[in-house]
Short mmCIF file of C-alpha atoms (C1' of nucleotides) in Angstrom, two decimals:
data_model
loop_
_atom_site.label_atom_id
_atom_site.label_comp_id
_atom_site.label_asym_id
_atom_site.label_seq_id
_atom_site.Cartn_x
_atom_site.Cartn_y
_atom_site.Cartn_z
CA MET A 134 25.84 -12.59 4.59
CA LYS A 135 24.86 -8.98 4.79
CA THR A 136 21.62 -7.53 6.00
CA LEU A 137 20.48 -5.10 3.42
CA LYS A 138 18.22 -2.20 4.32
CA VAL A 139 15.80 -1.77 1.44
CA PRO A 140 12.73 0.48 1.56
CA GLU A 141 9.53 -1.49 1.30
CA ALA A 142 8.44 0.89 -1.43
CA THR A 143 11.40 -0.35 -3.46
CA ILE A 144 10.12 -3.93 -3.22
CA THR A 145 6.65 -2.83 -4.28
CA ARG A 146 8.13 -1.06 -7.29
CA LEU A 147 10.31 -4.03 -8.15
CA SER A 148 7.13 -6.03 -8.42
CA VAL A 149 5.71 -3.46 -10.83
CA TYR A 150 8.95 -3.33 -12.85
CA SER A 151 8.91 -7.10 -13.23
CA ARG A 152 5.42 -7.01 -14.71
CA PHE A 153 6.40 -4.25 -17.11
CA LEU A 154 9.47 -6.26 -18.14
CA GLU A 155 7.26 -9.31 -18.83
CA TYR A 156 5.08 -7.05 -20.94
CA LEU A 157 8.09 -5.83 -22.92
CA ASP A 158 9.43 -9.35 -23.27
CA GLN A 159 6.13 -10.60 -24.68
CA ARG A 160 6.43 -7.93 -27.32
CA GLY A 161 9.92 -9.13 -28.23
CA ILE A 162 11.71 -6.07 -26.88
CA VAL A 163 15.30 -6.97 -26.03
CA THR A 164 16.79 -3.87 -24.41
CA VAL A 165 15.28 -1.20 -22.20
CA SER A 166 16.64 1.89 -20.46
CA SER A 167 15.85 3.11 -16.96
CA GLY A 168 14.06 6.03 -18.61
CA GLU A 169 11.77 3.71 -20.57
CA ILE A 170 10.95 1.63 -17.50
CA ALA A 171 10.33 4.83 -15.57
CA GLN A 172 7.98 6.13 -18.22
CA GLY A 173 6.19 2.80 -18.44
CA VAL A 174 5.43 2.53 -14.75
CA GLY A 175 5.22 6.19 -13.75
CA VAL A 176 8.32 6.81 -11.63
CA SER A 177 11.60 8.69 -12.20
CA PRO A 178 14.55 7.13 -14.05
CA ALA A 179 16.77 7.75 -11.02
CA GLN A 180 14.28 5.85 -8.91
CA VAL A 181 14.48 2.84 -11.19
CA ARG A 182 18.28 2.80 -11.16
CA LYS A 183 18.43 3.32 -7.40
CA ASP A 184 15.94 0.52 -6.77
CA LEU A 185 17.96 -1.89 -8.89
CA ALA A 186 21.26 -0.73 -7.41
CA TYR A 187 20.33 -2.21 -4.03
CA PHE A 188 20.72 -5.65 -5.53
CA GLY A 189 23.52 -5.44 -8.05
CA GLU A 190 24.62 -4.05 -11.38
CA PHE A 191 22.30 -5.39 -14.00
CA GLY A 192 22.74 -2.94 -16.84
CA THR A 193 25.32 -1.89 -19.40
CA ARG A 194 26.38 1.73 -19.46
CA GLY A 195 25.52 3.45 -22.67
CA VAL A 196 23.17 0.63 -23.61
CA GLY A 197 20.57 -0.14 -20.95
CA TYR A 198 19.23 -3.39 -19.53
CA ASN A 199 18.60 -6.71 -21.22
CA VAL A 200 14.87 -7.25 -20.73
CA LYS A 201 14.93 -11.03 -20.22
CA ASP A 202 17.95 -10.93 -17.91
CA LEU A 203 16.65 -8.06 -15.81
CA MET A 204 13.25 -9.70 -15.53
CA ARG A 205 14.85 -12.89 -14.24
CA TYR A 206 17.07 -10.97 -11.80
CA VAL A 207 14.15 -9.00 -10.40
CA LEU A 208 11.97 -12.08 -10.01
CA LYS A 209 14.84 -13.79 -8.23
CA VAL A 210 15.27 -10.84 -5.88
CA LEU A 211 11.55 -11.00 -5.06
CA GLY A 212 11.91 -14.70 -4.26
CA LEU A 213 9.74 -15.63 -7.22
CA ASP A 214 12.23 -18.00 -8.77
CA GLU A 215 10.78 -20.64 -6.48
CA LEU A 216 7.27 -22.01 -6.04
CA TRP A 217 5.41 -20.84 -2.95
CA PRO A 218 2.78 -23.17 -1.56
CA LEU A 219 0.11 -21.31 0.43
CA VAL A 220 -2.70 -22.18 2.79
CA LEU A 221 -5.84 -20.09 2.93
CA VAL A 222 -8.30 -19.88 5.81
CA GLY A 223 -11.81 -18.62 5.15
CA ALA A 224 -13.75 -20.22 2.30
CA GLY A 225 -16.10 -17.29 1.72
CA ASN A 226 -16.48 -15.30 -1.46
CA LEU A 227 -13.13 -13.58 -1.15
CA GLY A 228 -11.40 -16.86 -0.31
CA PHE A 229 -13.02 -18.44 -3.32
CA ALA A 230 -11.93 -15.57 -5.55
CA LEU A 231 -8.34 -15.85 -4.34
CA CYS A 232 -8.29 -19.63 -4.86
CA THR A 233 -9.19 -19.10 -8.47
CA TYR A 234 -7.10 -15.94 -8.93
CA LYS A 235 -4.85 -16.40 -11.94
CA GLY A 236 -2.55 -13.60 -10.75
CA PHE A 237 -1.23 -15.81 -7.97
CA ASN A 238 -0.37 -18.73 -10.24
CA ASP A 239 1.30 -16.39 -12.70
CA ARG A 240 3.73 -15.39 -9.98
CA GLY A 241 4.51 -18.86 -8.67
CA PHE A 242 2.04 -18.99 -5.82
CA SER A 243 -0.09 -22.08 -5.37
CA ILE A 244 -2.80 -22.52 -2.79
CA VAL A 245 -2.46 -26.08 -1.53
CA GLY A 246 -4.98 -26.02 1.30
CA VAL A 247 -8.25 -24.22 2.02
CA PHE A 248 -9.73 -24.29 5.50
CA ASP A 249 -12.87 -23.22 7.27
CA ASN A 250 -14.65 -24.15 10.47
CA ASN A 251 -18.16 -23.95 9.05
CA PRO A 252 -19.50 -27.54 8.63
CA ASP A 253 -21.56 -26.40 5.64
CA LYS A 254 -18.42 -25.48 3.78
CA ILE A 255 -16.19 -28.39 4.69
CA GLY A 256 -15.96 -30.95 1.92
CA LYS A 257 -17.00 -28.47 -0.76
CA LYS A 258 -14.77 -28.03 -3.78
CA ILE A 259 -13.06 -24.80 -4.80
CA ALA A 260 -11.41 -25.35 -8.17
CA ASP A 261 -9.61 -28.65 -7.58
CA LEU A 262 -9.23 -28.12 -3.84
CA GLU A 263 -11.45 -29.50 -1.12
CA VAL A 264 -12.28 -27.29 1.86
CA TYR A 265 -10.91 -28.90 5.03
CA HIS A 266 -11.64 -28.29 8.67
CA LEU A 267 -9.06 -26.14 10.45
CA ASP A 268 -7.98 -29.29 12.30
CA ARG A 269 -6.16 -30.45 9.22
CA MET A 270 -4.04 -27.33 8.78
CA ALA A 271 -0.97 -28.74 10.57
CA GLU A 272 -1.03 -31.82 8.39
CA ILE A 273 -1.23 -29.90 5.10
CA ILE A 274 1.42 -27.38 6.16
CA ALA A 275 3.83 -30.20 6.95
CA LEU A 276 3.00 -32.11 3.77
CA HIS A 277 3.69 -29.20 1.44
CA ASN A 278 6.24 -27.35 3.57
CA VAL A 279 4.07 -24.25 3.60
CA LYS A 280 5.53 -21.04 5.03
CA VAL A 281 2.87 -18.50 4.11
CA GLY A 282 -0.81 -18.29 5.06
CA ILE A 283 -3.67 -16.17 3.77
CA ILE A 284 -6.49 -15.00 6.01
CA THR A 285 -9.90 -14.27 4.47
CA VAL A 286 -12.12 -14.78 7.51
CA PRO A 287 -14.26 -12.02 9.05
CA SER A 288 -12.40 -9.52 11.27
CA HIS A 289 -13.61 -11.02 14.53
CA ALA A 290 -12.08 -14.41 13.71
CA ALA A 291 -8.80 -13.17 12.24
CA GLN A 292 -6.74 -13.09 15.45
CA GLU A 293 -7.70 -16.64 16.35
CA VAL A 294 -6.67 -17.87 12.90
CA THR A 295 -3.41 -15.94 13.20
CA ASP A 296 -2.61 -17.65 16.49
CA LEU A 297 -3.29 -21.01 14.90
CA MET A 298 -1.08 -20.23 11.91
CA VAL A 299 1.76 -19.13 14.17
CA LYS A 300 1.35 -22.25 16.29
CA ASN A 301 1.55 -24.35 13.15
CA GLY A 302 4.85 -22.78 12.17
CA LEU A 303 3.91 -20.39 9.39
CA GLN A 304 6.41 -17.57 8.96
CA ALA A 305 4.35 -15.04 7.05
CA ILE A 306 0.69 -14.06 6.85
CA LEU A 307 -1.23 -12.11 4.25
CA ASN A 308 -4.31 -10.72 5.95
CA TYR A 309 -7.40 -9.56 4.07
CA ALA A 310 -9.43 -8.83 7.23
CA PRO A 311 -9.52 -5.10 8.08
CA VAL A 312 -7.98 -5.53 11.52
CA VAL A 313 -4.53 -5.23 13.10
CA LEU A 314 -3.15 -8.66 14.00
CA ASN A 315 -0.88 -9.48 16.92
CA ALA A 316 1.88 -11.97 16.34
CA PRO A 317 5.47 -12.54 17.44
CA GLU A 318 8.10 -10.18 15.99
CA ASN A 319 9.57 -12.81 13.71
CA ILE A 320 6.29 -13.42 11.87
CA GLU A 321 5.93 -11.29 8.77
CA ILE A 322 2.45 -9.86 8.43
CA ARG A 323 1.01 -7.66 5.71
CA ASN A 324 -2.54 -6.52 5.29
CA VAL A 325 -4.38 -6.17 2.04
CA ASP A 326 -7.13 -3.78 2.69
CA MET A 327 -9.85 -4.11 0.11
CA SER A 328 -11.47 -0.87 1.23
CA THR A 329 -8.68 1.48 2.39
CA ARG A 330 -7.43 2.24 -1.09
CA LEU A 331 -10.99 3.11 -1.99
CA GLU A 332 -11.13 5.44 1.01
CA ILE A 333 -8.09 7.31 -0.28
CA LEU A 334 -10.14 7.99 -3.40
CA THR A 335 -13.17 9.22 -1.46
CA PHE A 336 -10.87 11.41 0.62
CA ASN A 337 -9.40 12.91 -2.52
CA LEU A 338 -12.77 13.44 -4.16
CA SER A 339 -14.41 14.92 -1.09
CA LYS A 340 -11.56 17.20 -0.04
CA LYS A 341 -12.30 19.38 -3.04
CA ASP A 342 -14.67 21.28 -0.81
CA TYR A 343 -12.99 20.57 2.47
CA ASN A 344 -12.31 23.46 4.81
CA PRO A 345 -9.53 22.70 7.26
CA VAL A 346 -9.95 24.10 10.73
CA THR A 347 -7.60 27.05 10.97
CA MET B 356 -10.55 27.16 0.68
CA LYS B 357 -7.07 25.90 1.35
CA THR B 358 -5.27 23.08 -0.32
CA LEU B 359 -3.92 20.90 2.36
CA LYS B 360 -0.86 18.75 1.78
CA VAL B 361 -1.43 15.48 3.62
CA PRO B 362 0.79 12.41 3.18
CA GLU B 363 -1.12 9.53 1.64
CA ALA B 364 0.18 7.35 4.47
CA THR B 365 -1.73 9.60 6.86
CA ILE B 366 -4.98 8.85 5.03
CA THR B 367 -4.27 5.14 5.13
CA ARG B 368 -3.67 5.34 8.86
CA LEU B 369 -6.79 7.43 9.39
CA SER B 370 -8.73 4.57 7.87
CA VAL B 371 -7.12 2.17 10.35
CA TYR B 372 -7.75 4.52 13.27
CA SER B 373 -11.42 4.78 12.34
CA ARG B 374 -11.80 1.00 12.47
CA PHE B 375 -10.07 0.85 15.83
CA LEU B 376 -12.35 3.59 17.13
CA GLU B 377 -15.40 1.62 15.96
CA TYR B 378 -14.01 -1.37 17.82
CA LEU B 379 -13.61 0.69 21.01
CA ASP B 380 -17.06 2.22 20.60
CA GLN B 381 -18.66 -1.20 20.28
CA ARG B 382 -17.07 -2.07 23.60
CA GLY B 383 -18.57 1.03 25.20
CA ILE B 384 -15.26 2.83 25.64
CA VAL B 385 -15.85 6.58 25.81
CA THR B 386 -12.41 8.18 25.94
CA VAL B 387 -9.13 7.20 24.36
CA SER B 388 -5.63 8.71 24.32
CA SER B 389 -3.26 8.97 21.39
CA GLY B 390 -1.08 6.44 23.21
CA GLU B 391 -3.88 3.90 23.36
CA ILE B 392 -4.75 4.36 19.71
CA ALA B 393 -1.08 4.07 18.85
CA GLN B 394 -0.73 0.86 20.79
CA GLY B 395 -3.92 -0.54 19.27
CA VAL B 396 -2.89 -0.01 15.67
CA GLY B 397 0.89 -0.28 15.93
CA VAL B 398 2.18 3.25 15.33
CA SER B 399 3.70 5.94 17.59
CA PRO B 400 1.56 8.27 19.71
CA ALA B 401 3.15 11.28 18.03
CA GLN B 402 2.15 9.85 14.69
CA VAL B 403 -1.48 9.60 15.77
CA ARG B 404 -1.56 13.19 17.05
CA LYS B 405 0.24 14.48 13.96
CA ASP B 406 -2.14 12.68 11.61
CA LEU B 407 -5.16 14.13 13.38
CA ALA B 408 -3.60 17.59 13.59
CA TYR B 409 -3.79 17.98 9.81
CA PHE B 410 -7.56 18.22 10.13
CA GLY B 411 -8.28 20.03 13.38
CA GLU B 412 -8.14 19.83 17.15
CA PHE B 413 -10.28 16.92 18.20
CA GLY B 414 -8.95 16.17 21.66
CA THR B 415 -8.92 17.62 25.15
CA ARG B 416 -5.53 18.20 26.78
CA GLY B 417 -5.05 16.13 29.85
CA VAL B 418 -7.98 13.93 28.90
CA GLY B 419 -7.76 12.46 25.43
CA TYR B 420 -10.30 12.02 22.66
CA ASN B 421 -13.99 11.22 22.84
CA VAL B 422 -14.27 7.94 20.94
CA LYS B 423 -17.63 8.58 19.24
CA ASP B 424 -16.78 12.15 18.28
CA LEU B 425 -13.33 11.31 16.95
CA MET B 426 -14.73 8.38 15.00
CA ARG B 427 -17.27 10.65 13.36
CA TYR B 428 -14.66 13.32 12.61
CA VAL B 429 -12.29 10.82 11.04
CA LEU B 430 -15.03 9.22 8.92
CA LYS B 431 -16.04 12.69 7.77
CA VAL B 432 -12.46 13.55 6.85
CA LEU B 433 -12.28 10.34 4.79
CA GLY B 434 -15.45 11.34 2.99
CA LEU B 435 -17.33 8.41 4.53
CA ASP B 436 -20.14 10.49 5.96
CA GLU B 437 -21.80 10.16 2.57
CA LEU B 438 -22.87 7.15 0.52
CA TRP B 439 -20.68 6.30 -2.43
CA PRO B 440 -22.33 4.51 -5.32
CA LEU B 441 -19.86 2.48 -7.38
CA VAL B 442 -19.80 0.69 -10.70
CA LEU B 443 -17.74 -2.43 -11.21
CA VAL B 444 -16.51 -3.82 -14.51
CA GLY B 445 -15.49 -7.47 -14.73
CA ALA B 446 -17.94 -10.05 -13.42
CA GLY B 447 -15.36 -12.75 -12.72
CA ASN B 448 -14.60 -14.36 -9.40
CA LEU B 449 -12.93 -11.29 -7.96
CA GLY B 450 -15.74 -9.05 -9.18
CA PHE B 451 -18.23 -11.40 -7.62
CA ALA B 452 -16.35 -11.40 -4.32
CA LEU B 453 -16.24 -7.60 -4.25
CA CYS B 454 -19.97 -7.32 -5.03
CA THR B 455 -20.71 -9.43 -1.98
CA TYR B 456 -17.95 -7.93 0.18
CA LYS B 457 -19.45 -6.75 3.43
CA GLY B 458 -16.46 -4.50 4.11
CA PHE B 459 -17.60 -2.11 1.37
CA ASN B 460 -21.13 -1.74 2.69
CA ASP B 461 -19.81 -1.21 6.21
CA ARG B 462 -17.98 1.85 4.98
CA GLY B 463 -20.78 3.37 2.94
CA PHE B 464 -19.88 1.98 -0.45
CA SER B 465 -22.58 0.46 -2.59
CA ILE B 466 -22.03 -1.20 -5.94
CA VAL B 467 -24.94 -0.10 -8.10
CA GLY B 468 -23.87 -1.55 -11.43
CA VAL B 469 -21.87 -4.57 -12.59
CA PHE B 470 -20.73 -4.82 -16.19
CA ASP B 471 -19.06 -7.30 -18.47
CA ASN B 472 -18.79 -7.83 -22.19
CA ASN B 473 -19.03 -11.61 -22.09
CA PRO B 474 -22.51 -12.63 -23.36
CA ASP B 475 -22.45 -15.68 -21.06
CA LYS B 476 -22.29 -13.41 -18.03
CA ILE B 477 -24.74 -10.73 -19.04
CA GLY B 478 -28.11 -11.14 -17.35
CA LYS B 479 -26.70 -13.26 -14.54
CA LYS B 480 -27.38 -12.19 -10.98
CA ILE B 481 -24.72 -11.24 -8.42
CA ALA B 482 -26.41 -10.75 -5.09
CA ASP B 483 -29.34 -8.51 -6.08
CA LEU B 484 -27.56 -7.00 -9.07
CA GLU B 485 -27.88 -8.05 -12.67
CA VAL B 486 -24.76 -8.08 -14.84
CA TYR B 487 -25.19 -5.60 -17.69
CA HIS B 488 -23.36 -5.17 -20.95
CA LEU B 489 -20.78 -2.37 -20.92
CA ASP B 490 -23.10 -0.44 -23.23
CA ARG B 491 -25.28 0.39 -20.27
CA MET B 492 -22.55 1.92 -18.12
CA ALA B 493 -23.30 5.54 -19.14
CA GLU B 494 -26.95 5.08 -18.25
CA ILE B 495 -26.28 3.62 -14.79
CA ILE B 496 -23.60 6.20 -13.98
CA ALA B 497 -26.01 9.00 -14.79
CA LEU B 498 -28.90 7.38 -12.90
CA HIS B 499 -26.96 6.98 -9.65
CA ASN B 500 -24.55 9.88 -10.06
CA VAL B 501 -21.59 7.52 -9.79
CA LYS B 502 -18.12 9.04 -9.48
CA VAL B 503 -15.98 5.96 -8.73
CA GLY B 504 -15.40 2.81 -10.76
CA ILE B 505 -13.81 -0.53 -9.90
CA ILE B 506 -11.90 -2.56 -12.46
CA THR B 507 -11.69 -6.34 -12.04
CA VAL B 508 -11.08 -7.36 -15.63
CA PRO B 509 -7.92 -9.15 -16.82
CA SER B 510 -4.85 -6.94 -17.31
CA HIS B 511 -5.09 -6.86 -21.08
CA ALA B 512 -8.58 -5.33 -20.94
CA ALA B 513 -7.99 -2.86 -18.12
CA GLN B 514 -6.84 0.11 -20.20
CA GLU B 515 -9.84 -0.15 -22.50
CA VAL B 516 -12.19 -0.19 -19.52
CA THR B 517 -10.34 2.79 -18.03
CA ASP B 518 -10.82 4.79 -21.22
CA LEU B 519 -14.52 3.98 -21.18
CA MET B 520 -14.85 4.99 -17.52
CA VAL B 521 -13.10 8.28 -18.18
CA LYS B 522 -15.27 8.92 -21.22
CA ASN B 523 -18.34 8.30 -19.08
CA GLY B 524 -17.25 10.90 -16.57
CA LEU B 525 -15.96 8.86 -13.64
CA GLN B 526 -13.51 10.80 -11.48
CA ALA B 527 -11.75 7.97 -9.66
CA ILE B 528 -10.83 4.38 -10.43
CA LEU B 529 -9.86 1.52 -8.15
CA ASN B 530 -7.96 -0.97 -10.25
CA TYR B 531 -7.44 -4.60 -9.28
CA ALA B 532 -5.64 -5.55 -12.50
CA PRO B 533 -1.85 -5.72 -12.05
CA VAL B 534 -1.09 -3.12 -14.67
CA VAL B 535 -0.31 0.61 -14.79
CA LEU B 536 -3.23 2.54 -16.24
CA ASN B 537 -3.06 5.72 -18.29
CA ALA B 538 -5.63 8.39 -17.67
CA PRO B 539 -5.85 12.19 -17.60
CA GLU B 540 -4.19 13.93 -14.64
CA ASN B 541 -7.49 14.83 -12.99
CA ILE B 542 -8.61 11.20 -12.72
CA GLU B 543 -7.68 9.63 -9.39
CA ILE B 544 -6.40 6.09 -9.82
CA ARG B 545 -5.24 3.63 -7.19
CA ASN B 546 -4.25 0.05 -7.67
CA VAL B 547 -5.02 -2.79 -5.32
CA ASP B 548 -2.49 -5.40 -6.03
CA MET B 549 -3.65 -8.77 -4.84
CA SER B 550 -0.22 -10.26 -5.32
CA THR B 551 2.34 -7.49 -4.62
CA ARG B 552 1.84 -7.55 -0.85
CA LEU B 553 2.41 -11.28 -1.03
CA GLU B 554 5.62 -10.67 -2.94
CA ILE B 555 6.89 -8.45 -0.14
CA LEU B 556 6.49 -11.47 2.11
CA THR B 557 8.36 -13.78 -0.22
CA PHE B 558 11.09 -11.18 -0.55
CA ASN B 559 11.40 -10.98 3.21
CA LEU B 560 11.39 -14.74 3.67
CA SER B 561 13.85 -15.43 0.88
CA LYS B 562 16.30 -12.63 1.69
CA LYS B 563 17.36 -14.55 4.77
CA ASP B 564 19.91 -16.26 2.59
CA TYR B 565 20.34 -13.53 0.04
CA ASN B 566 23.83 -12.46 -0.89
CA PRO B 567 23.91 -8.98 -2.31
CA VAL B 568 26.44 -8.44 -5.08
CA THR B 569 29.28 -6.45 -3.54
"C1'" DT C 741 -2.62 22.20 42.51
"C1'" DA C 742 -0.49 17.93 40.49
"C1'" DG C 743 -0.88 14.78 36.90
"C1'" DA C 744 -1.99 13.83 32.39
"C1'" DT C 745 -2.29 14.39 27.59
"C1'" DT C 746 -2.88 17.31 23.68
"C1'" DG C 747 -1.14 20.25 19.78
"C1'" DT C 748 2.90 21.87 17.67
"C1'" DT C 749 7.68 22.97 16.85
"C1'" DA C 750 12.25 21.62 15.95
"C1'" DA C 751 15.34 17.74 15.27
"C1'" DT C 752 15.98 13.53 13.15
"C1'" DC C 753 15.63 10.18 10.02
"C1'" DG C 754 14.98 8.15 5.59
"C1'" DA C 755 13.72 8.21 0.83
"C1'" DT C 756 13.87 10.54 -3.63
"C1'" DT C 757 16.14 13.20 -6.99
"C1'" DA C 758 19.79 15.71 -9.40
"C1'" DA C 759 24.04 15.49 -11.15
"C1'" DC C 760 28.00 13.49 -12.96
"C1'" DA C 761 31.96 10.35 -13.43
"C1'" DA C 762 32.41 5.86 -15.38
"C1'" DT C 763 32.11 3.34 -19.35
"C1'" DC C 764 29.81 0.91 -23.11
"C1'" DT D 702 35.58 9.20 -30.97
"C1'" DA D 703 30.86 11.07 -29.83
"C1'" DG D 704 26.65 9.85 -27.84
"C1'" DA D 705 24.18 7.41 -24.58
"C1'" DT D 706 23.09 5.45 -20.29
"C1'" DT D 707 24.45 3.31 -16.13
"C1'" DG D 708 25.84 3.30 -11.12
"C1'" DT D 709 26.59 6.21 -7.32
"C1'" DT D 710 27.30 10.28 -4.53
"C1'" DA D 711 25.65 14.41 -2.61
"C1'" DA D 712 21.76 17.50 -2.22
"C1'" DT D 713 17.08 17.88 -1.51
"C1'" DC D 714 12.84 16.86 0.00
"C1'" DG D 715 9.39 15.01 2.98
"C1'" DA D 716 7.81 12.24 6.73
"C1'" DT D 717 8.42 10.66 11.46
"C1'" DT D 718 9.68 11.39 16.09
"C1'" DA D 719 11.15 13.75 20.31
"C1'" DA D 720 10.28 17.18 23.22
"C1'" DC D 721 7.73 20.52 25.51
"C1'" DA D 722 4.59 24.45 26.27
"C1'" DA D 723 -0.32 24.73 26.63
"C1'" DT D 724 -4.07 23.40 29.16
"C1'" DC D 725 -7.65 20.31 30.89
#
DNA sequence: TAGATTGTTAATCGATTAACAATC
DNA sequence: TAGATTGTTAATCGATTAACAATC
């Protein structure tokens, strides 16, 4: 077994490629070149080939890539050839939206447990899931062999939930609270910041009349 | 006026710094060093100083940075010293969650119009907003001088909504649909991918027993 | 002054791209 | 074979970090 150093940006792009390949496949397109993928997703052809080259040789010189095959390979590389059960903590509006988010199911993710500590929310239904008290997290994680948790609680509660998730053996956390979480090195954490990407836009729009200090 | 080349990663970090500074300010902390900021948000001290240096000299040698002042400077750099009215298209669960998302308001964003083309949804209330038909987008954009739009429609409808937003004069689009949008060069577009960050986690978890083709 | 920390330069590191041999 | 496109190396580009003079 080799440890493979792959830029995180490559993984992000792989995810985009896979969606473009699904799109091509739905349209019955059988073969695609790195140039066509590049054009379709807005990167360079060399980038596409380099990204794929980390994981193997999937194409045929002079011809291109088989859409179905490449799609399957890429999904496998991303770990999406298996089903991923998830738990989610924080049954607010965002939590609700994620529980009903079709995009997760499309990619093999399935939320199997929703938790909150607010008595008003416990027992309520979100889609076909019941909101449980945090006490029951360990039980559900064990039952479904869950490895990944999603945090949609307010910022001030996010660290506490993280600690609980780590204690209950989760290996990775997707955090929607705009706060930096502390966890042991071996726990994979990524933030989804609902607002930061928007702030890049406001930066870009407002810098039009920005005078740097010189 | 100078055009300033700043890495997008710097802007993303600035957003994180500003939140950490707010956190310090709430705790009554007056002065902070680049090392403390670095520690607090998980980057290197040199990175913090370099990021700030793009925009001016905000610190005092031997002392550090004044928390309140630096916070204000950084928010100003991000364009968050003004209010940003937004329109949102797609009154589904995600759209609903974003309309009620406190994180936007905290940063000066305010959704002033929600649109859909589904007759069942039009006229419904989301918080204190009424869902309008897409027909009324031009009117609302003009009324509130909106520059930024949010897309929360399904992937297949996202391009159409983009075209409409561009036609109606929006300058920036935040897209939550997992699809690459086409728009003129001068339109700023960023995607928020609800699922891609999750896929980085599954990649990392599954690569533990990944055998690269050699 | 001595100690601390900034602002900035130069060195390093890593990712992207250009170019081309391999080969279908 | 001629044309096309991959896989891969080397060159380029850009971002991060180390180091230190400036200075509070």
